[in-house]
PDB file of C-alpha atoms in Angstrom:
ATOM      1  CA  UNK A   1     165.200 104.890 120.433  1.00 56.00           C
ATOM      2  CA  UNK A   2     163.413 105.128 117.216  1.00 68.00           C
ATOM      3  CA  UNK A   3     164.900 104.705 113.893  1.00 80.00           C
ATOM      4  CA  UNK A   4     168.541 104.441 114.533  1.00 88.00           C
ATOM      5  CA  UNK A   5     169.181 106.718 111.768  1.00 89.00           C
ATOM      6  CA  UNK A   6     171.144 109.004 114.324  1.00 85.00           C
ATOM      7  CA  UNK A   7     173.863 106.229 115.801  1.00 83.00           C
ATOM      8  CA  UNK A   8     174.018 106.970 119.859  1.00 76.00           C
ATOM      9  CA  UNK A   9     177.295 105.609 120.821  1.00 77.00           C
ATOM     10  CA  UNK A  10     176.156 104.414 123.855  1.00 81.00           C
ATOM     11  CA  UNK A  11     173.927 101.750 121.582  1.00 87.00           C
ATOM     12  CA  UNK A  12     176.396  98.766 121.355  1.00 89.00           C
ATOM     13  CA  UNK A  13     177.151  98.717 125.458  1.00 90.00           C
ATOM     14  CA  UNK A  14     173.501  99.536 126.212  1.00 89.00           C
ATOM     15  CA  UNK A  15     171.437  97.791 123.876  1.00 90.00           C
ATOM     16  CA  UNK A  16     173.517  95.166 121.859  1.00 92.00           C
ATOM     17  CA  UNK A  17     175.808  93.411 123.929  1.00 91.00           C
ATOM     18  CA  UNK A  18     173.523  92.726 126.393  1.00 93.00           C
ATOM     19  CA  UNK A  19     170.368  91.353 124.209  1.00 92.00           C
ATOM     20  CA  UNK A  20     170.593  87.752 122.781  1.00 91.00           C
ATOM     21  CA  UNK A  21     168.076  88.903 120.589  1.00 93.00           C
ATOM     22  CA  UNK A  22     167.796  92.510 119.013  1.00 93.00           C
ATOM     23  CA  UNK A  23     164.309  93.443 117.675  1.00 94.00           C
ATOM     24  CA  UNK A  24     164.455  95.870 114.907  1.00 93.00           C
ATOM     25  CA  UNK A  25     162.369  98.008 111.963  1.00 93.00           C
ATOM     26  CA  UNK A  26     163.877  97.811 109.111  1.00 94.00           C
ATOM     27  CA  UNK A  27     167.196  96.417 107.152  1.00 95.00           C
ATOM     28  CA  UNK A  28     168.989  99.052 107.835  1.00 95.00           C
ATOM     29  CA  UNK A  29     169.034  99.059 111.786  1.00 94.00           C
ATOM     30  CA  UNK A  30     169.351  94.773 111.073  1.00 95.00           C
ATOM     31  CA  UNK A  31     172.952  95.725 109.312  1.00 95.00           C
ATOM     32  CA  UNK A  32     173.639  98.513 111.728  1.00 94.00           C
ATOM     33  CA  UNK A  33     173.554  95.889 114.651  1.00 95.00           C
ATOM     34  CA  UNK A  34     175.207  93.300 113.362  1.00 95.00           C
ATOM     35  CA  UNK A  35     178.066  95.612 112.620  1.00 93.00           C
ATOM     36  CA  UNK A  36     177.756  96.380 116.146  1.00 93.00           C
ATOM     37  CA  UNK A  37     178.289  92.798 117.443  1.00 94.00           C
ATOM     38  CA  UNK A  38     174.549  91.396 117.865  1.00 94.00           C
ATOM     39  CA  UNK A  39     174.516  88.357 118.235  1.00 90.00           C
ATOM     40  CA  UNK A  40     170.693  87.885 116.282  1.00 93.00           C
ATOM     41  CA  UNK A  41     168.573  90.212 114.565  1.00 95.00           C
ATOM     42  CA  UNK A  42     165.200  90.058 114.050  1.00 95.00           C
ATOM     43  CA  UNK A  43     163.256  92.655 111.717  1.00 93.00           C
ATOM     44  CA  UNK A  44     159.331  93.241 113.328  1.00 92.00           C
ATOM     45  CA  UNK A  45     156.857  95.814 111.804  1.00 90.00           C
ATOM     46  CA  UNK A  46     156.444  98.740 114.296  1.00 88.00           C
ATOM     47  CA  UNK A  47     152.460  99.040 114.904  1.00 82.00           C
ATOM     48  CA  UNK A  48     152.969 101.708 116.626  1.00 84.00           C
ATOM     49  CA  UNK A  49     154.494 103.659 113.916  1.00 86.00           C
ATOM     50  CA  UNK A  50     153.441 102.411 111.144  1.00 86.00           C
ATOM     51  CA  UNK A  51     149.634 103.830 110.747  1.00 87.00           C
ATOM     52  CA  UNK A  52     147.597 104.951 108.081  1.00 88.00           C
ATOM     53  CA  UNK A  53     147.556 108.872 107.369  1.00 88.00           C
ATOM     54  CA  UNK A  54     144.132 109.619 107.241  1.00 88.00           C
ATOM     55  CA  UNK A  55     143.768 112.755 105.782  1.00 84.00           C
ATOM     56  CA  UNK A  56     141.685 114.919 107.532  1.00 79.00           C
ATOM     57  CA  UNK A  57     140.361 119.127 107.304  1.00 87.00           C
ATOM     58  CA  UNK A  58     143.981 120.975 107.133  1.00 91.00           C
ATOM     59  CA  UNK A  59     145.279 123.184 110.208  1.00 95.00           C
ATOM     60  CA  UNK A  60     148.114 124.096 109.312  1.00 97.00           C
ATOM     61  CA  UNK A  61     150.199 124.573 105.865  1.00 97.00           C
ATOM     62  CA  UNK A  62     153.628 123.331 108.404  1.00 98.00           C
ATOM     63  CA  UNK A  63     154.269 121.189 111.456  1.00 97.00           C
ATOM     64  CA  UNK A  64     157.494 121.326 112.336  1.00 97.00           C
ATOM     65  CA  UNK A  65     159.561 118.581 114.343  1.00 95.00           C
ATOM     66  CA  UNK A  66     161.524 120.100 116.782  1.00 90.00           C
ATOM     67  CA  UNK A  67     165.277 118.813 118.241  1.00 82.00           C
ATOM     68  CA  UNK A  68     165.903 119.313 121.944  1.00 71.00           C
ATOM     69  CA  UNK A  69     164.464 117.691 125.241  1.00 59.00           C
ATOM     70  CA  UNK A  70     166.658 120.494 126.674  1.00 61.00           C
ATOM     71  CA  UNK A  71     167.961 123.274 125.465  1.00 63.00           C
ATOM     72  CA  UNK A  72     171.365 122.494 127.565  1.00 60.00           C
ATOM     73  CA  UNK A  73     171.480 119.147 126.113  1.00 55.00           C
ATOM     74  CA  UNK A  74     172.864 120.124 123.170  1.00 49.00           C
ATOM     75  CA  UNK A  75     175.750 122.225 124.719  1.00 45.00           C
ATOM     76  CA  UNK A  76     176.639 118.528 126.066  1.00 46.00           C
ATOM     77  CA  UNK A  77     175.631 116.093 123.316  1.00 47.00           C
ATOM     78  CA  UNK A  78     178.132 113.908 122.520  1.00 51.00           C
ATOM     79  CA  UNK A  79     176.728 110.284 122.143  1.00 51.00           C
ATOM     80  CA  UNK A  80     176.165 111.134 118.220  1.00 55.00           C
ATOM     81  CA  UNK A  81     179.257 109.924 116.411  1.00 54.00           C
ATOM     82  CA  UNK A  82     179.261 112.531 113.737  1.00 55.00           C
ATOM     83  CA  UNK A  83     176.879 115.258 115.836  1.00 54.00           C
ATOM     84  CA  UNK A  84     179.138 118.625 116.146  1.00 52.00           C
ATOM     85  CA  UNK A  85     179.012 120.514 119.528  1.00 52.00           C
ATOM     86  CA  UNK A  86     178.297 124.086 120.355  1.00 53.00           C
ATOM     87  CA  UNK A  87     179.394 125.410 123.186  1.00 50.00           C
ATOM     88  CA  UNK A  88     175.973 126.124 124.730  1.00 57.00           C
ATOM     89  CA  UNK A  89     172.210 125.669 123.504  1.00 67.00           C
ATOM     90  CA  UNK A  90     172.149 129.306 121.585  1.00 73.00           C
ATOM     91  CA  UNK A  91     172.322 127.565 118.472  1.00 77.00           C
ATOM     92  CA  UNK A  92     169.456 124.968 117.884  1.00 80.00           C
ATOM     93  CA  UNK A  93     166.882 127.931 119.896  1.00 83.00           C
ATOM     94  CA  UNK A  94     168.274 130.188 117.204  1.00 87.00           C
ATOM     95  CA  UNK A  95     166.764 127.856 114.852  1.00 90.00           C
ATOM     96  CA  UNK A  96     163.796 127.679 116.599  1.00 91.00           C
ATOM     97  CA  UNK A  97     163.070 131.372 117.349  1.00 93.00           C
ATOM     98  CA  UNK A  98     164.462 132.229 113.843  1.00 95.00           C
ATOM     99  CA  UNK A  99     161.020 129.885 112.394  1.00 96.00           C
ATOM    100  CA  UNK A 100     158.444 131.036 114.404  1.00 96.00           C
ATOM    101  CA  UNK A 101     159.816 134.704 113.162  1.00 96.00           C
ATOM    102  CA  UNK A 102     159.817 133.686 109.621  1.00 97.00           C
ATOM    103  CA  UNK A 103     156.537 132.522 109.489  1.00 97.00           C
ATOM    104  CA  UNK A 104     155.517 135.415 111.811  1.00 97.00           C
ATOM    105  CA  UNK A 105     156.402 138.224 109.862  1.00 97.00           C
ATOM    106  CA  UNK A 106     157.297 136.896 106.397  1.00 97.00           C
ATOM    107  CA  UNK A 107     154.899 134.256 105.925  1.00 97.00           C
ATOM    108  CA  UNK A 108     151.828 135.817 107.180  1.00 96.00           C
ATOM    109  CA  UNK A 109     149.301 133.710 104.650  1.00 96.00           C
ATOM    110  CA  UNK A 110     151.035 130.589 106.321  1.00 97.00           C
ATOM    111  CA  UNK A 111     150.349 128.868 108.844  1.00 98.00           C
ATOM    112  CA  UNK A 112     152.759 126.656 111.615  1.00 98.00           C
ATOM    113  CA  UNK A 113     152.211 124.130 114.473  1.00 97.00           C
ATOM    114  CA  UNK A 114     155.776 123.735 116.386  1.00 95.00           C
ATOM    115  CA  UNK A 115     155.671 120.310 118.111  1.00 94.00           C
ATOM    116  CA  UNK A 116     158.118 120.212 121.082  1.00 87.00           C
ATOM    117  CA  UNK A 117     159.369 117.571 123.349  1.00 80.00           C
ATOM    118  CA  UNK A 118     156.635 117.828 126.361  1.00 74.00           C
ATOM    119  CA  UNK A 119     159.660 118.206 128.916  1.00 69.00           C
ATOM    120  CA  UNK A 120     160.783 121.326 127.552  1.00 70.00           C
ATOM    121  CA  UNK A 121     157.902 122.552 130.316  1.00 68.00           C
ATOM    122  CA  UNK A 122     158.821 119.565 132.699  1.00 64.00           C
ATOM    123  CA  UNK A 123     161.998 118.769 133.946  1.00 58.00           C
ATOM    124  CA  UNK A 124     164.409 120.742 131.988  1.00 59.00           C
ATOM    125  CA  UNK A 125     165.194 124.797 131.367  1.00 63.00           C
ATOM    126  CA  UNK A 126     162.540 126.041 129.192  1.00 65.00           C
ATOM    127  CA  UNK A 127     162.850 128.324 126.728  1.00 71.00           C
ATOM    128  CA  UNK A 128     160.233 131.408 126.504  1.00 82.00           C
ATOM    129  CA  UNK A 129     159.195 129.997 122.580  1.00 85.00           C
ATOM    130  CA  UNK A 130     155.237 130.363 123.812  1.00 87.00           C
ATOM    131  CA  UNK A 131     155.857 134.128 124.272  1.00 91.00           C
ATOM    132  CA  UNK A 132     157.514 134.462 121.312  1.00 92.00           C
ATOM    133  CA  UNK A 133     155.100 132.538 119.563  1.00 94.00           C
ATOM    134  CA  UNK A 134     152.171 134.521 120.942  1.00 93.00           C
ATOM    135  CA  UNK A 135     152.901 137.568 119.153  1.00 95.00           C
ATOM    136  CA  UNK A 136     151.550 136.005 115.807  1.00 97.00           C
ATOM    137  CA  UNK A 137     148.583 134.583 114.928  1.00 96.00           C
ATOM    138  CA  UNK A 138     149.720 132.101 112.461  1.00 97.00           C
ATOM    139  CA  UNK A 139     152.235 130.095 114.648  1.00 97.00           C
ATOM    140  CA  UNK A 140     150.759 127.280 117.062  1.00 96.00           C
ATOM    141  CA  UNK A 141     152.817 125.307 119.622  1.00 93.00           C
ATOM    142  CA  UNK A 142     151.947 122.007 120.489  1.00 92.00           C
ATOM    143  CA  UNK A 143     153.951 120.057 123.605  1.00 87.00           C
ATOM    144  CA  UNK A 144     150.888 117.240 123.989  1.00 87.00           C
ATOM    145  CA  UNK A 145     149.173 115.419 121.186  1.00 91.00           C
ATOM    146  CA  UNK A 146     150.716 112.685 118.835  1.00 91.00           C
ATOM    147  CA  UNK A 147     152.634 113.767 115.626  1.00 92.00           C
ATOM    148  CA  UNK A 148     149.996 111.401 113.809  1.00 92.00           C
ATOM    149  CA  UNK A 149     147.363 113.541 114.638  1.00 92.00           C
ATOM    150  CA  UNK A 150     149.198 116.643 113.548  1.00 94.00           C
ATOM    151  CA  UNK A 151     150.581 115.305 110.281  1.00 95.00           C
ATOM    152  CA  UNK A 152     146.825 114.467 109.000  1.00 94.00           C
ATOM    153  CA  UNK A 153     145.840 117.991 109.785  1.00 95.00           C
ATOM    154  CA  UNK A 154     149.121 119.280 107.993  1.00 96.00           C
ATOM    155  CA  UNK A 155     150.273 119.907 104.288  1.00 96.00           C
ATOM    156  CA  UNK A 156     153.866 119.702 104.750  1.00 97.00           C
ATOM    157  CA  UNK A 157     156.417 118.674 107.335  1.00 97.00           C
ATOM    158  CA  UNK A 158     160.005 120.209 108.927  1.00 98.00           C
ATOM    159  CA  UNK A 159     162.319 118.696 110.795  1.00 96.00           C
ATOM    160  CA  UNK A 160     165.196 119.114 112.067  1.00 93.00           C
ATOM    161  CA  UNK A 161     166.421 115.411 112.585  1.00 91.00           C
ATOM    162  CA  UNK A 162     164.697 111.362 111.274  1.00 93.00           C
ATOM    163  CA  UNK A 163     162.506 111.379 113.668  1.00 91.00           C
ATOM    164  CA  UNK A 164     161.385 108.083 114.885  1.00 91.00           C
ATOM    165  CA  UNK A 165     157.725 109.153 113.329  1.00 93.00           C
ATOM    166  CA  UNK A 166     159.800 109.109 109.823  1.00 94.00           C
ATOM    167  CA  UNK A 167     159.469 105.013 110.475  1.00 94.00           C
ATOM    168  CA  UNK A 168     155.870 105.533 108.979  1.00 94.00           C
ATOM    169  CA  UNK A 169     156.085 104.234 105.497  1.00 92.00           C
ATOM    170  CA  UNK A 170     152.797 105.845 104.715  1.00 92.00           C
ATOM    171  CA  UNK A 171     153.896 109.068 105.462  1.00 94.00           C
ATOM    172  CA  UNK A 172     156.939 109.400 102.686  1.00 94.00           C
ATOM    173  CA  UNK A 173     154.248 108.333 100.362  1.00 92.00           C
ATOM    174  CA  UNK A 174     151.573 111.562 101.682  1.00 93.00           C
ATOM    175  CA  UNK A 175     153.705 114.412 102.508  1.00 95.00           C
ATOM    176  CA  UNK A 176     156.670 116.311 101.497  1.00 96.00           C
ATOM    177  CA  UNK A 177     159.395 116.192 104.518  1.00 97.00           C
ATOM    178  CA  UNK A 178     161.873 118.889 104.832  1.00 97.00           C
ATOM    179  CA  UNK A 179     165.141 118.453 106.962  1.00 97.00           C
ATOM    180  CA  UNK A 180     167.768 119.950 108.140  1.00 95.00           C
ATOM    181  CA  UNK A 181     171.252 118.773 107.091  1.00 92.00           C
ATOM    182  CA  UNK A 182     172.703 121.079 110.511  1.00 85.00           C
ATOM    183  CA  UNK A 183     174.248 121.239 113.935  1.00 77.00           C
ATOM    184  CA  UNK A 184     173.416 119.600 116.080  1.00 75.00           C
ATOM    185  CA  UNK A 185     171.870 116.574 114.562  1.00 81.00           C
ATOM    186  CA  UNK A 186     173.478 115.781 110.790  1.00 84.00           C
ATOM    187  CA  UNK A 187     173.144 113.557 107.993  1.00 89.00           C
ATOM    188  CA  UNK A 188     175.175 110.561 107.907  1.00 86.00           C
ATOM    189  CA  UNK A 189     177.247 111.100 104.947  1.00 87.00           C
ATOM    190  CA  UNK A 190     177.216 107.261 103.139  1.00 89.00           C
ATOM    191  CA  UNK A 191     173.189 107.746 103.047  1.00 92.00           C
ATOM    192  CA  UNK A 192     173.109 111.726 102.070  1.00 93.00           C
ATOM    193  CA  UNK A 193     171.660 110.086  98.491  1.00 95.00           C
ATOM    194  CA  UNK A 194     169.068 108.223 100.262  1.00 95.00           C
ATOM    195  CA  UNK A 195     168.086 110.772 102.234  1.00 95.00           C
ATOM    196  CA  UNK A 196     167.525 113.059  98.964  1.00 95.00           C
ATOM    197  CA  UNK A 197     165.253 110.735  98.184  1.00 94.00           C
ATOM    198  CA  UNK A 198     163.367 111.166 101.063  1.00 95.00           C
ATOM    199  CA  UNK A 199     163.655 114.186 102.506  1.00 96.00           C
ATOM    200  CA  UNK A 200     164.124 117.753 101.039  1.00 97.00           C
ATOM    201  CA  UNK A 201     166.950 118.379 102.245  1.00 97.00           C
ATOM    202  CA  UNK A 202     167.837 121.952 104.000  1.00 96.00           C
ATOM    203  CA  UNK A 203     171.356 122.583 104.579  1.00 93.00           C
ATOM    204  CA  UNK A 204     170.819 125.657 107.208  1.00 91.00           C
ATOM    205  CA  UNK A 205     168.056 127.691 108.389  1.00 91.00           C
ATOM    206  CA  UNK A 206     168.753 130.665 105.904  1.00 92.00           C
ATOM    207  CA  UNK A 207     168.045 128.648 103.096  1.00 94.00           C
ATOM    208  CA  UNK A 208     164.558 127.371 104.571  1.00 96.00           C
ATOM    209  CA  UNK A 209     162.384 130.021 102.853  1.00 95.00           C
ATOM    210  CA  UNK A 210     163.926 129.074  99.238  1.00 96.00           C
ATOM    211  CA  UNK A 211     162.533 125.783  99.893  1.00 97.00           C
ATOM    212  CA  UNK A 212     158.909 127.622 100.819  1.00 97.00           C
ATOM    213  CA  UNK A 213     159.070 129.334  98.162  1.00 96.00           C
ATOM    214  CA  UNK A 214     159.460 126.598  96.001  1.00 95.00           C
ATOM    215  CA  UNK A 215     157.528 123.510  97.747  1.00 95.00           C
ATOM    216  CA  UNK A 216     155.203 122.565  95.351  1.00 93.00           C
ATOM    217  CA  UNK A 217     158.286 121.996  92.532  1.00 93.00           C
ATOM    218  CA  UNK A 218     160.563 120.277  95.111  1.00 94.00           C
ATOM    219  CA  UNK A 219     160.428 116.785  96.804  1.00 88.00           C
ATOM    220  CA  UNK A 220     157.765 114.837  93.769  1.00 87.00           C
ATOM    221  CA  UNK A 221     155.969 112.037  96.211  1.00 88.00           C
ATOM    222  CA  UNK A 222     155.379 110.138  93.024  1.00 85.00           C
ATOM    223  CA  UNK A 223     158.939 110.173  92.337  1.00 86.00           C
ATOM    224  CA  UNK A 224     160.089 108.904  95.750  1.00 90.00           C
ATOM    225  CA  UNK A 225     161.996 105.041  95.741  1.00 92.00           C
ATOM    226  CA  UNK A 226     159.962 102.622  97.255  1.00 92.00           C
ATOM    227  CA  UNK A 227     162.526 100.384  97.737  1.00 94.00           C
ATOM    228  CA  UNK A 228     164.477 103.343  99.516  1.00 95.00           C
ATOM    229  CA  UNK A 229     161.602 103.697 102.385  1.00 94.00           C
ATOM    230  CA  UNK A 230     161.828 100.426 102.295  1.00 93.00           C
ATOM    231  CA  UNK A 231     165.473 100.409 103.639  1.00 95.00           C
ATOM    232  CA  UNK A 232     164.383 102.945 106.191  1.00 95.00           C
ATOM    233  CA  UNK A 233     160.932 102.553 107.184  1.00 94.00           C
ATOM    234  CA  UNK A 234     158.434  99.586 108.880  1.00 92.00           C
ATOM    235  CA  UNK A 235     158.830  96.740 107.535  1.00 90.00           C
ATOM    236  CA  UNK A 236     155.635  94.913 106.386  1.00 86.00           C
ATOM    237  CA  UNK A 237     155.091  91.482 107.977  1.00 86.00           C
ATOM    238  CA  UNK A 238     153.431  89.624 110.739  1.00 87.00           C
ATOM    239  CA  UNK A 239     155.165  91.220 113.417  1.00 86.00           C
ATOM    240  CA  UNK A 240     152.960  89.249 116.419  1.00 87.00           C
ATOM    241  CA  UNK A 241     153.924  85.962 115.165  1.00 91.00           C
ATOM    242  CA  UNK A 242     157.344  86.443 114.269  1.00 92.00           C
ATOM    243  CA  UNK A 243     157.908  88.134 117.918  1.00 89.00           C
ATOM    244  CA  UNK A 244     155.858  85.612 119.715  1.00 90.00           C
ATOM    245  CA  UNK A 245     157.564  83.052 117.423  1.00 91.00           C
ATOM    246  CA  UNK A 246     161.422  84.391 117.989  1.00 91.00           C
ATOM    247  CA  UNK A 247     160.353  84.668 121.934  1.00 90.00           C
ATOM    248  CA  UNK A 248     158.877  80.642 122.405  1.00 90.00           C
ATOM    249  CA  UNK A 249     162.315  79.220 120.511  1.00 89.00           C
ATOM    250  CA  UNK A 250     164.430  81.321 122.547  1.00 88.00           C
ATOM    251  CA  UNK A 251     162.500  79.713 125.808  1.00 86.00           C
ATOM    252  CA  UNK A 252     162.613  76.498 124.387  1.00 78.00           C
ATOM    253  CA  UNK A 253     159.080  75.976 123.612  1.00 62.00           C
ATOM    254  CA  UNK A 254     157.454  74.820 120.422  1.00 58.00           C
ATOM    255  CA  UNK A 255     156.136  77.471 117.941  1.00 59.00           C
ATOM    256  CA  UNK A 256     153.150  79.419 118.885  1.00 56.00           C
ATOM    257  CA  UNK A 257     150.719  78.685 116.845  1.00 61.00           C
ATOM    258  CA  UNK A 258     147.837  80.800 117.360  1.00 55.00           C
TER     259      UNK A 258
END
């Protein structure tokens, strides 16, 4: 699942244990799993992740990355180590309802695409955020195409959790990320320095418009620590090889060589 960033308990017993060899992004998921007990660690670029931002006619001033593959998930979500409960979903749609509003009726000369988890629609209770959404012209919601997509044809990004997209070290060097520090996905608190580095961070949904009204002063891309997204993004190497490489020794077989 992604970045890691978010710890799921059930990681170690699922993923770890089980492996003799754990694939991973970056150095911090390598420490995280050794911590964990794996036995070897082995850091591959994600290609999948990892694209060029190719900037292309803007959309939208906002896409926003939205938490929740259910809205009743979160009344039961307790596989986050430091993730604080709520007693039902109210809390995270809130959020949700509470942006498409803001931008509705306060930022009018703004525009918003709201990217949700496609099985919002599918297999879980939806939530009537289309008909909410409907009554303004400025707010678009999007269930279907790739974040990549919508980030080139965006000027600035929310979220309200490291999304596995944040893996994209191209990405902290083109756009300004907002996220929120907030039930029911937090910020570790031994990386709360990185992530200032990274991230603007929002520590609750009333304080999201200060941050609007204030964008262009906040979050300096030039500013950002490359050896920071480093830590937390793709890594940059021959991922093939190495994999294919890792894979043959582990069969006993020479090499590959090409």
């Amino acid at each position: 699942h992604g970045s890691y960033y978010h710890e799921n308990m059930f990681l170690k017993y699922n993923e770890i244990l089980p492996s003799d060899i754990n694939f991973v992004f970056n150095e911090f998921t390598e420490k995280l799993f050794i911590k964990r007990g794996a036995a070897k660690v082995v850091k591959i670029a994600s290609l999948n992740f990892n694209r060029t931002i190719v900037d292309g006619k803007k959309k939208w001033d906002y896409i926003y990355i939205t938490y929740c593959t259910s809205y009743i998930f979160p009344s039961t979500y307790v596989s986050l180590f430091d993730a604080p409960g709520s007693i039902d979903g109210y809390d995270i749609f809130s959020r949700h309802k509470y942006i498409i509003e803001l931008f509705g009726k306060k930022y009018t000369d703004k525009t918003i695409c709201i990217k949700l988890q496609p099985g919002i629609v599918g297999d879980h209770l939806y939530i009537p955020l289309l008909e909410i959404s409907k009554k303004y012209k400025n707010v678009t919601i999007e269930f279907s195409k790739p974040l990549i997509f919508l980030f080139e044809r965006s000027l600035h990004i929310i979220s309200d959790y490291f999304s596995t997209e944040f893996l994209n070290r191209n990405l902290h060097n083109k756009r300004k990320i907002i996220i929120f520090n907030q039930s029911p996905i937090t910020i570790n608190h031994e990386s709360l320095d990185d992530m200032k580095n990274l991230f603007i961070i929002c520590s609750d949904v009333n304080s999201l418009w200060k941050i609007i009204e204030n964008i262009e002063t906040l979050g300096c891309i030039d500013k950002k620590d490359n050896r920071i997204i480093e830590y937390y993004s793709s890594i940059d190497n021959n991922s093939k090889q190495i994999g294919l490489d890792t894979l043959k020794s582990a069969f006993n077989e020479k090499p590959f060589n090409g």
